[in-house]
Amino acid sequence: MSYWKRAALAAACAASLFAMNQVQAADWLMLQGTEPADASARAKVWGFIQAQYQKDYSKPCEYAPCTGQYIPPMLIGPDLTSQSAFNVIRARIGVRGTGMPLDNRVNYFFLAEFGNNGITHPGNAFAKVTDASITLSYIKGARIRAGLFKTPGSEESFQGIATFQYNNFTEVTNQMLLERFPNHDGADNQNLFKPAQGGVLGANQNGFKNSVSAVRDVGVEVFDSFLIGGWDHSYAVMIGNGNGLNFSDNNSNKDVYAYWSSEKVYGGKGPFRQGWKFFGWYQTGKRQLDRTNDNIYNPETHTRTRYGIGTEYLKKPWRVTAEYMRGRGMIFVGPDKPSFDQNGTSAPGGDGADGRAEGWYVEGGWFIPRTNWELDLRYDYYNRLKGDKLESHWKTVTLGAQYHLNKKTRVSLNYAIRRVNSPNFSGPGPGGNPNNLMDQIGNRVSLQLTHIF
Amino acid sequence: MSRLLSRYAAALLWVAALGLCSSAGAEVVNNKPFAVAKVALQLSDGSPAAQTLVLNVANTLIKHYGVDKVDVEIVAFGPGLRLLFKQNANKNRISSLVGDGVRFSACAATVHGMTKKLGHPPMLNPDAKVVSGGVVRLIELRKAGYTIIRP
């Protein structure tokens, strides 16, 4: 049995053991979409800052024709110009509350990003609005939220990022759920993949003109939550542009989202409420993509579908989460050009526009009793372009340790052990072979300081 | 127009009813004969933190003296009245404190003003007793030997 299989089995066993005892989870629909009844501020200012250092231990390709080249997973994002970097990856400030405190049926949520990441890096934006929504709670059982906000989906992407236990997303969330929007002209980003050296600029691998979706959309959502017999049941149905953080739509097609969760509540409140949650979600929509590198905008329409199920158990000192997700269409395979099929001369290839993918992860945390320390362990697997000749497997074990300086401040150290390969190709060797690059993807260490205010 | 008039008529009836109630609510009832401390907590701030704090203070008093040894009344008026709205997020804590003998008084004058702003009377917590004026209530409690505290 390989190391990776043993690690996965161990993680699964640990998860099942933890699940028999205790866990925590939160109702993100209500936490993000509503305010405490008759107990909210007119305008509560809040936000968080995350300062980070990352170092990547990948090595460049050793065989022609890619000798000396790097691919994005080997470089530190969002700039993708070096293998070690300090970065203010998130700096968000917002305001939320009830505009007219006497009427708790209307509340709002506004948040903007000032950090350096996939939201602000495209177009060198100084700041970007990530949330701007109004919730109407006039109909019992059918609250209405309109504007820009997080779409209901996987626990990892739906949860408040400031409370996320790891410094980086799993590969399935990063690659399959965080949607990239291709430029209309597919001619960008064809430089060689190299970090910046000796004053020479590195590869322009991140030339997207639009922000990453940040799992948000502009639209209308109907949702609510019901506490019945110690169980918190919640649902959401949403229709949106399917165009991420962009305020308007880029085509006439609309995305549809559905979400359900049921959680046995053990106690507590807010993002650290303890309970055992089960959830499922589904999203589908259409995208237009120009796949011809001819400087003429002649897009085709493709379907993008994502769905998944999962469970999260949180009861201190233990936390366990497991999710399984699948995707079809618009499978992101890299920022080259950027496109979804990467059929350019410097790209590995593969049909992402109509491709398939799936992934899952199991993670657990242990809050060491009577200390401020927390230990985390995560295994994640991602099968990109499943069934395609250029299918690739991404397996990552992340070891984490967190020290909580206080309730609002923590330091997180992560060490990610990464293994990537294309199973339909032989091992690294002379000649064109995606494993010449994938086999060189190495481990990564990251240190992050988070402060919520 | 007629709908508007009927709404205001309903509001006036509601306020009148509150006035009737307030005459009874104005009395200082000594339902804790063994109390060694009598405390009136003023809540006139509408912030969530102020709501939490006044409930915490009441809870601290109960814990320190014991249920039968302290008489606590929370008087809410102005923006602080939101604590006594029926759907307030702290309703379970209020219910728990009522179980410990803590009384909650809601200012009728504030209810009247909020009725004008909302276009309808606010729905109040059934455990709240309406008094004619929050500040008047505090004066009466002071005269009856209560210590007035504004957390």
XYZ file of C-alpha atoms in Angstrom:
604
model
C 0.000 0.000 0.000
C 1.412 3.378 -0.946
C 2.170 6.139 1.527
C -0.744 8.152 0.201
C -3.249 5.338 0.539
C -2.094 4.649 4.085
C -2.400 8.341 4.946
C -5.905 8.483 3.500
C -6.951 5.353 5.336
C -5.556 6.670 8.599
C -7.365 9.963 8.122
C -10.630 8.191 7.313
C -10.321 5.972 10.377
C -9.555 8.983 12.548
C -12.567 10.759 11.119
C -14.887 7.872 11.880
C -13.579 7.630 15.439
C -13.971 11.347 16.023
C -17.424 11.287 14.517
C -18.535 8.784 17.116
C -17.753 11.247 19.885
C -18.236 14.938 19.191
C -17.826 18.024 16.713
C -18.872 21.794 15.684
C -20.474 23.569 12.804
C -22.229 26.803 12.056
C -25.247 27.979 10.122
C -23.460 30.113 7.544
C -26.669 31.059 5.767
C -27.983 32.801 8.859
C -24.640 34.109 10.075
C -23.898 35.817 6.779
C -27.402 36.744 5.715
C -29.115 37.919 8.876
C -28.517 39.879 12.065
C -29.513 38.988 15.642
C -33.144 40.046 16.005
C -33.543 43.448 17.693
C -29.980 43.214 18.926
C -27.945 44.401 15.969
C -26.155 47.671 15.414
C -27.139 50.219 12.824
C -23.633 49.887 11.386
C -21.126 47.491 12.864
C -17.644 47.948 11.429
C -15.673 44.735 11.247
C -13.016 42.963 9.232
C -9.835 40.947 9.382
C -6.228 40.943 8.220
C -4.147 37.927 7.222
C -0.426 38.361 6.747
C 1.341 35.346 5.304
C 4.696 33.911 4.387
C 4.958 30.943 2.020
C 7.850 28.984 0.659
C 7.566 26.396 -2.069
C 10.098 23.578 -2.472
C 9.216 22.559 -6.035
C 11.909 22.178 -8.643
C 11.840 23.187 -12.311
C 11.395 20.747 -15.172
C 14.563 18.794 -15.909
C 13.807 17.512 -19.407
C 13.389 19.141 -22.801
C 11.283 20.779 -24.076
C 10.345 22.262 -20.682
C 13.810 22.405 -19.132
C 13.968 25.075 -16.438
C 10.268 25.861 -16.572
C 7.853 26.188 -13.667
C 4.121 25.785 -13.573
C 1.819 27.812 -11.266
C 1.579 25.248 -8.428
C 5.328 25.689 -7.990
C 5.093 29.442 -7.451
C 3.516 31.649 -4.821
C 0.275 33.263 -5.876
C -1.250 35.495 -6.843
C 1.842 37.028 -8.430
C 3.408 33.697 -9.465
C 6.834 35.252 -9.797
C 8.766 33.584 -6.993
C 8.922 30.543 -4.719
C 8.924 32.437 -1.449
C 7.022 35.544 -0.513
C 5.541 37.603 2.262
C 2.054 38.725 1.388
C -0.962 40.419 2.890
C -3.226 37.829 1.405
C -6.421 39.234 2.888
C -7.282 42.618 4.333
C -11.011 43.033 4.468
C -13.116 45.683 6.087
C -16.853 45.896 6.060
C -19.957 47.114 7.762
C -23.154 45.265 8.526
C -26.279 45.780 10.554
C -29.834 46.977 10.497
C -30.253 50.372 8.869
C -33.377 51.056 10.879
C -32.788 49.312 14.230
C -36.498 49.296 15.103
C -37.256 47.094 12.101
C -35.336 43.827 12.264
C -36.875 42.656 9.012
C -34.268 44.437 6.907
C -30.506 44.096 7.262
C -27.451 44.591 5.084
C -23.903 43.258 4.657
C -21.020 45.048 2.964
C -17.391 43.903 2.689
C -14.411 44.953 0.589
C -11.062 43.268 -0.071
C -7.804 45.248 0.089
C -5.386 42.307 0.248
C -3.307 40.830 -2.580
C -5.014 37.733 -3.947
C -7.026 36.398 -6.857
C -9.752 38.911 -6.124
C -7.654 42.047 -6.411
C -4.649 40.925 -8.473
C -6.437 40.774 -11.841
C -6.380 44.277 -13.237
C -4.215 45.436 -10.312
C -7.304 46.498 -8.403
C -6.601 48.560 -5.275
C -9.729 47.130 -3.662
C -12.696 45.074 -4.666
C -16.184 44.777 -3.214
C -16.797 41.161 -2.267
C -20.174 41.462 -0.571
C -22.981 43.971 -0.897
C -26.359 42.541 -0.025
C -29.704 43.339 1.566
C -31.839 40.739 3.331
C -35.606 41.044 3.685
C -37.204 38.915 6.399
C -40.849 39.694 5.793
C -42.014 36.198 4.913
C -41.673 33.560 7.598
C -39.673 30.656 6.233
C -38.630 32.526 3.108
C -36.139 35.288 3.747
C -34.936 37.032 0.620
C -31.349 38.146 0.097
C -30.383 40.210 -2.938
C -27.082 41.579 -4.176
C -23.537 40.222 -4.154
C -22.749 37.533 -1.601
C -21.330 34.047 -1.080
C -23.194 31.350 -2.931
C -24.424 28.418 -0.841
C -22.114 25.484 -1.403
C -19.351 23.396 0.078
C -18.507 23.960 3.733
C -14.905 24.824 2.942
C -15.809 27.636 0.584
C -19.033 28.757 2.288
C -17.617 29.251 5.762
C -16.252 32.592 6.908
C -12.700 32.606 5.595
C -11.395 34.332 8.719
C -12.287 31.223 10.704
C -10.855 28.793 8.124
C -8.444 26.417 9.840
C -5.807 26.207 7.093
C -3.669 28.687 5.197
C -4.578 27.308 1.781
C -7.671 25.714 0.294
C -7.789 22.086 -0.715
C -6.948 21.475 -4.375
C -10.547 20.603 -5.225
C -11.815 23.882 -3.811
C -8.990 25.926 -5.254
C -9.164 24.457 -8.734
C -12.755 23.299 -9.143
C -14.847 25.699 -7.057
C -12.935 28.982 -7.210
C -13.949 29.870 -10.718
C -11.630 31.782 -13.027
C -13.169 33.830 -15.805
C -11.238 33.653 -19.071
C -10.449 36.755 -21.038
C -12.314 37.269 -24.269
C -9.094 37.221 -26.236
C -7.202 34.054 -25.556
C -3.836 35.480 -26.459
C -2.526 36.434 -23.004
C -0.010 34.626 -20.883
C 2.101 32.703 -23.323
C 5.413 33.568 -21.745
C 7.733 30.943 -20.439
C 7.050 29.764 -16.926
C 9.892 31.080 -14.829
C 10.163 32.970 -11.571
C 11.586 36.469 -11.767
C 15.381 36.368 -11.724
C 18.059 39.009 -12.054
C 15.669 41.778 -12.917
C 13.988 39.758 -15.630
C 10.258 39.504 -15.138
C 8.765 36.114 -14.576
C 5.999 34.505 -16.509
C 2.811 36.486 -16.861
C 0.751 33.514 -15.828
C -1.899 35.430 -14.019
C -3.169 37.772 -16.641
C -6.849 37.411 -15.912
C -8.759 40.595 -16.368
C -11.547 39.503 -14.038
C -11.319 38.497 -10.397
C -11.606 34.932 -9.273
C -15.224 34.220 -8.322
C -14.419 33.946 -4.605
C -17.494 31.647 -4.626
C -19.722 34.693 -4.854
C -22.360 35.820 -7.295
C -24.832 38.610 -7.839
C -28.402 37.422 -7.588
C -31.392 36.687 -5.403
C -31.583 33.977 -2.757
C -34.515 32.611 -0.792
C -33.452 30.952 2.436
C -34.246 30.320 6.059
C -33.439 28.167 9.018
C -35.680 26.194 11.363
C -34.823 24.899 14.815
C -36.800 21.711 15.418
C -36.126 19.395 18.311
C -32.509 20.417 18.768
C -31.826 20.216 15.016
C -31.172 23.275 12.914
C -32.455 22.742 9.378
C -31.640 25.325 6.732
C -32.199 25.673 3.017
C -31.349 28.086 0.225
C -32.336 28.452 -3.399
C -30.602 31.083 -5.472
C -30.495 32.435 -8.986
C -27.555 34.558 -10.070
C -25.524 35.905 -12.944
C -22.871 33.219 -12.727
C -20.281 35.928 -13.231
C -18.530 35.989 -9.865
C -17.700 39.342 -8.309
C -18.596 41.249 -11.450
C -21.658 43.341 -10.761
C -23.357 42.684 -14.091
C -23.817 39.617 -16.249
C -21.721 38.695 -19.264
C -24.409 36.615 -20.910
C -28.151 36.035 -20.691
C -27.824 32.687 -18.933
C -28.383 32.492 -15.206
C -26.899 30.141 -12.614
C -29.087 28.178 -10.215
C -27.962 27.172 -6.717
C -29.581 24.879 -4.158
C -28.424 24.091 -0.642
C -29.654 22.147 2.351
C -28.179 21.421 5.759
C -29.336 19.748 8.968
C -27.337 20.092 12.132
C -27.689 18.567 15.556
C -26.828 21.514 17.773
C -24.757 20.804 20.868
C -24.441 24.383 22.086
C -22.709 27.703 21.618
C -23.426 30.235 18.925
C -21.946 32.019 15.956
C -19.191 30.546 13.803
C -18.017 28.353 16.681
C -21.345 26.765 17.466
C -20.848 23.129 18.318
C -22.834 20.508 16.500
C -22.885 17.808 13.890
C -23.943 19.038 10.484
C -24.880 17.226 7.288
C -25.261 19.129 4.048
C -25.665 18.870 0.294
C -25.522 21.412 -2.499
C -25.886 21.801 -6.262
C -25.010 24.545 -8.731
C -25.390 24.761 -12.488
C -25.114 27.412 -15.171
C -23.813 28.258 -18.623
C -20.542 29.867 -19.609
C -19.329 31.322 -22.872
C -15.776 30.550 -23.845
C -13.617 31.523 -26.779
C -11.408 28.527 -27.450
C -9.783 29.724 -30.631
C -6.582 31.679 -30.410
C -7.339 33.921 -33.387
C -7.977 37.321 -31.773
C -11.636 37.059 -32.820
C -14.281 36.713 -30.127
C -16.304 33.702 -31.238
C -17.479 32.050 -28.025
C -19.158 28.716 -27.524
C -21.588 27.942 -24.710
C -20.621 25.331 -22.131
C -22.433 24.015 -19.063
C -20.780 24.375 -15.684
C -22.130 22.113 -12.915
C -20.866 21.555 -9.397
C -22.339 19.498 -6.564
C -21.348 17.836 -3.351
C -22.198 16.451 0.047
C -20.456 16.591 3.366
C -20.517 16.491 7.123
C -18.869 18.466 9.866
C -18.656 17.554 13.516
C -17.432 20.030 16.098
C -17.391 19.514 19.785
C -14.305 20.650 21.560
C -11.664 19.437 21.750
C -12.414 17.630 18.468
C -13.379 18.767 14.989
C -13.815 16.578 11.900
C -14.965 17.552 8.429
C -15.403 15.449 5.303
C -16.648 16.535 1.890
C -17.029 14.984 -1.537
C -17.539 17.149 -4.635
C -17.896 16.684 -8.360
C -17.769 19.057 -11.294
C -18.554 19.002 -14.978
C -17.601 21.670 -17.469
C -15.249 24.629 -17.129
C -12.611 22.593 -15.332
C -9.756 24.986 -14.734
C -6.439 23.501 -15.797
C -4.157 26.473 -15.424
C -3.849 30.136 -16.174
C -2.132 29.689 -19.522
C -3.589 32.225 -22.026
C -5.967 31.832 -19.894
C -8.235 29.217 -21.291
C -9.898 26.045 -20.198
C -8.414 23.641 -22.690
C -4.812 24.816 -22.749
C -4.182 23.780 -26.318
C -1.562 26.416 -26.972
C 2.000 25.693 -27.858
C 3.269 26.115 -24.312
C 0.389 24.400 -22.555
C -0.051 20.810 -21.457
C -3.462 20.416 -23.110
C -6.635 18.713 -22.055
C -10.277 19.628 -22.600
C -11.384 21.505 -19.513
C -14.348 23.244 -21.110
C -16.348 20.028 -21.211
C -14.206 18.052 -18.803
C -15.008 16.370 -15.512
C -13.437 16.482 -12.104
C -14.007 15.192 -8.613
C -12.399 15.555 -5.242
C -12.772 14.996 -1.543
C -11.089 15.731 1.717
C -11.088 14.664 5.330
C -9.725 16.937 8.003
C -9.605 16.989 11.747
C -8.573 19.300 14.522
C -7.678 18.809 18.150
C -7.741 21.687 20.597
C -5.147 20.677 23.151
C -6.965 20.948 26.497
C -5.953 23.780 28.829
C -3.696 25.342 26.205
C -4.078 27.803 23.330
C -2.791 25.256 20.849
C -4.702 23.513 18.135
C -3.385 20.768 15.886
C -4.854 20.144 12.434
C -4.489 17.390 9.881
C -6.012 17.283 6.404
C -5.864 14.945 3.442
C -7.286 16.138 0.149
C -7.572 14.495 -3.224
C -8.456 16.016 -6.575
C -8.916 14.237 -9.905
C -8.712 16.871 -12.613
C -10.066 16.067 -16.070
C -11.316 12.694 -14.940
C -11.453 10.254 -17.859
C -9.416 12.521 -20.114
C -6.042 11.454 -21.407
C -4.605 14.405 -19.515
C -6.266 13.429 -16.262
C -4.156 14.377 -13.252
C -4.278 13.357 -9.600
C -3.488 15.822 -6.816
C -2.897 14.430 -3.341
C -2.002 16.629 -0.414
C -1.447 15.993 3.266
C -1.456 19.200 5.300
C -0.048 19.265 8.802
C -1.119 22.285 10.790
C -0.536 23.899 14.163
C -2.300 26.977 15.420
C -1.645 29.107 18.460
C -4.515 31.319 19.548
C -3.034 34.499 21.026
C -6.551 35.507 21.961
C -10.049 34.919 20.634
C -9.435 37.196 17.670
C -5.801 36.534 16.872
C -3.986 33.385 15.897
C -0.813 32.154 14.238
C -1.110 29.210 11.836
C 1.749 27.077 10.607
C 1.038 24.653 7.760
C 3.245 22.143 6.003
C 1.730 20.683 2.844
C 3.101 17.456 1.396
C 2.072 17.382 -2.257
C 2.123 14.646 -4.856
C 0.834 15.193 -8.391
C 0.903 12.963 -11.439
C -0.740 12.230 -14.756
C -1.592 8.507 -14.631
C -1.900 8.079 -18.407
C 1.736 9.008 -18.942
C 4.938 7.372 -17.889
C 7.217 8.816 -15.273
C 9.471 11.767 -15.934
C 11.846 11.401 -18.839
C 12.975 12.920 -22.115
C 10.266 14.125 -24.482
C 6.897 15.773 -24.024
C 5.352 14.383 -20.857
C 3.218 16.281 -18.329
C 4.828 14.320 -15.511
C 8.095 16.107 -16.267
C 6.473 19.121 -14.635
C 3.955 17.521 -12.286
C 6.500 15.247 -10.686
C 8.531 18.316 -9.762
C 5.733 19.868 -7.670
C 7.053 19.790 -4.148
C 6.049 20.557 -0.604
C 5.075 23.947 0.719
C 5.332 25.645 4.093
C 3.240 28.616 5.135
C 2.974 30.790 8.212
C -0.020 33.043 8.667
C -1.065 35.622 11.239
C -4.786 36.338 11.428
C -6.469 39.113 13.355
C -10.212 39.695 13.312
C -11.577 43.039 14.446
C -56.527 56.873 3.573
C -59.060 54.900 5.567
C -56.466 52.147 6.049
C -54.011 54.716 7.384
C -56.600 56.080 9.780
C -57.524 52.629 10.989
C -53.831 51.879 11.619
C -53.435 54.996 13.722
C -56.689 54.270 15.522
C -55.331 50.829 16.360
C -52.086 52.390 17.516
C -53.978 54.846 19.737
C -56.025 52.014 21.202
C -52.801 50.115 21.842
C -51.223 53.083 23.595
C -54.402 53.625 25.612
C -54.291 50.012 26.658
C -50.667 50.463 27.605
C -51.663 53.432 29.693
C -54.157 51.315 31.587
C -51.543 48.689 32.126
C -48.988 51.257 33.159
C -51.012 52.353 36.163
C -50.637 48.865 37.537
C -47.057 48.579 36.341
C -46.115 51.779 38.139
C -46.502 50.171 41.522
C -43.349 48.930 43.160
C -44.181 45.376 44.045
C -42.158 43.832 46.817
C -42.197 40.212 45.735
C -38.906 39.396 47.398
C -39.410 40.051 51.110
C -36.023 38.586 52.015
C -34.035 40.672 49.566
C -30.986 42.354 51.064
C -30.309 44.349 47.905
C -32.729 46.120 45.599
C -31.345 47.177 42.237
C -32.893 48.933 39.242
C -30.899 48.592 36.034
C -31.366 51.314 33.444
C -31.166 50.376 29.762
C -31.508 53.334 27.444
C -28.762 52.367 24.982
C -29.780 50.347 21.933
C -26.458 48.736 21.158
C -26.139 44.937 21.236
C -23.303 45.262 23.753
C -25.492 47.296 26.132
C -28.219 44.667 25.928
C -25.771 41.907 26.715
C -24.176 43.887 29.524
C -27.402 44.675 31.363
C -28.407 41.004 31.260
C -24.946 40.012 32.446
C -25.171 42.439 35.362
C -28.568 41.075 36.377
C -27.174 37.561 36.187
C -24.165 38.555 38.286
C -26.432 40.018 40.965
C -28.522 36.855 41.094
C -25.427 34.689 41.329
C -23.820 36.832 44.014
C -26.769 37.334 46.317
C -28.935 34.377 45.420
C -32.387 34.369 43.855
C -34.272 35.296 47.042
C -31.754 37.820 48.357
C -31.766 40.357 45.566
C -34.614 42.214 43.852
C -33.719 43.282 40.325
C -35.761 45.248 37.840
C -34.527 46.213 34.391
C -36.135 49.390 33.073
C -35.841 49.787 29.313
C -36.640 52.988 27.487
C -35.512 54.911 24.436
C -33.347 52.801 22.110
C -32.936 50.341 24.977
C -36.528 49.202 24.555
C -35.424 46.910 21.703
C -34.308 44.448 24.356
C -37.961 43.866 25.167
C -39.139 43.323 21.596
C -40.822 39.969 21.228
C -38.291 38.522 18.762
C -35.180 39.896 20.446
C -32.223 37.546 20.135
C -31.857 37.587 23.943
C -35.393 36.382 24.628
C -34.213 33.093 26.064
C -31.922 34.878 28.521
C -34.786 37.188 29.485
C -37.030 34.208 30.085
C -34.357 32.617 32.247
C -33.925 35.780 34.329
C -37.687 36.114 34.734
C -37.565 32.634 36.189
C -35.123 33.990 38.753
C -37.527 36.784 39.670
C -36.016 39.599 37.609
C -38.659 42.071 36.385
C -38.595 43.902 33.065
C -40.295 47.252 32.560
C -41.004 48.777 29.162
C -41.570 52.492 28.741
C -44.998 53.342 27.276
C -43.805 56.692 26.035
C -41.095 54.975 24.040
C -43.608 52.471 22.689
C -45.749 55.393 21.567
C -42.836 57.022 19.777
C -41.798 53.790 18.111
C -45.359 53.183 16.986
C -45.220 56.458 15.090
C -41.942 55.487 13.427
C -42.925 51.937 12.579
C -46.518 52.621 11.593
C -47.627 49.924 14.020
C -46.966 49.137 17.679
C -43.877 47.036 18.327
C -44.576 43.526 19.548
C -43.287 43.280 23.097
C -41.966 40.366 25.090
C -44.899 38.975 27.123
C -42.677 39.052 30.207
C -42.298 42.824 29.955
C -44.555 45.014 32.029
C -45.429 48.358 30.489
C -44.924 51.412 32.691
C -45.978 54.950 31.829
C -42.433 56.217 31.540
C -39.093 54.578 32.013
C -37.563 57.543 33.756
C -40.635 57.897 35.990
C -40.308 54.262 36.900
C -36.696 54.777 37.925
C -37.677 57.690 40.162
C -40.335 55.559 41.831
C -37.917 52.728 42.345
C -35.389 55.159 43.789
C -37.988 56.396 46.248
C -38.720 52.795 47.192
C -35.098 52.252 48.141
C -33.684 50.756 44.942
C -30.152 51.487 43.837
C -30.188 52.810 40.282
C -27.377 51.482 38.095
C -26.754 52.176 34.427
C -24.280 49.522 33.256
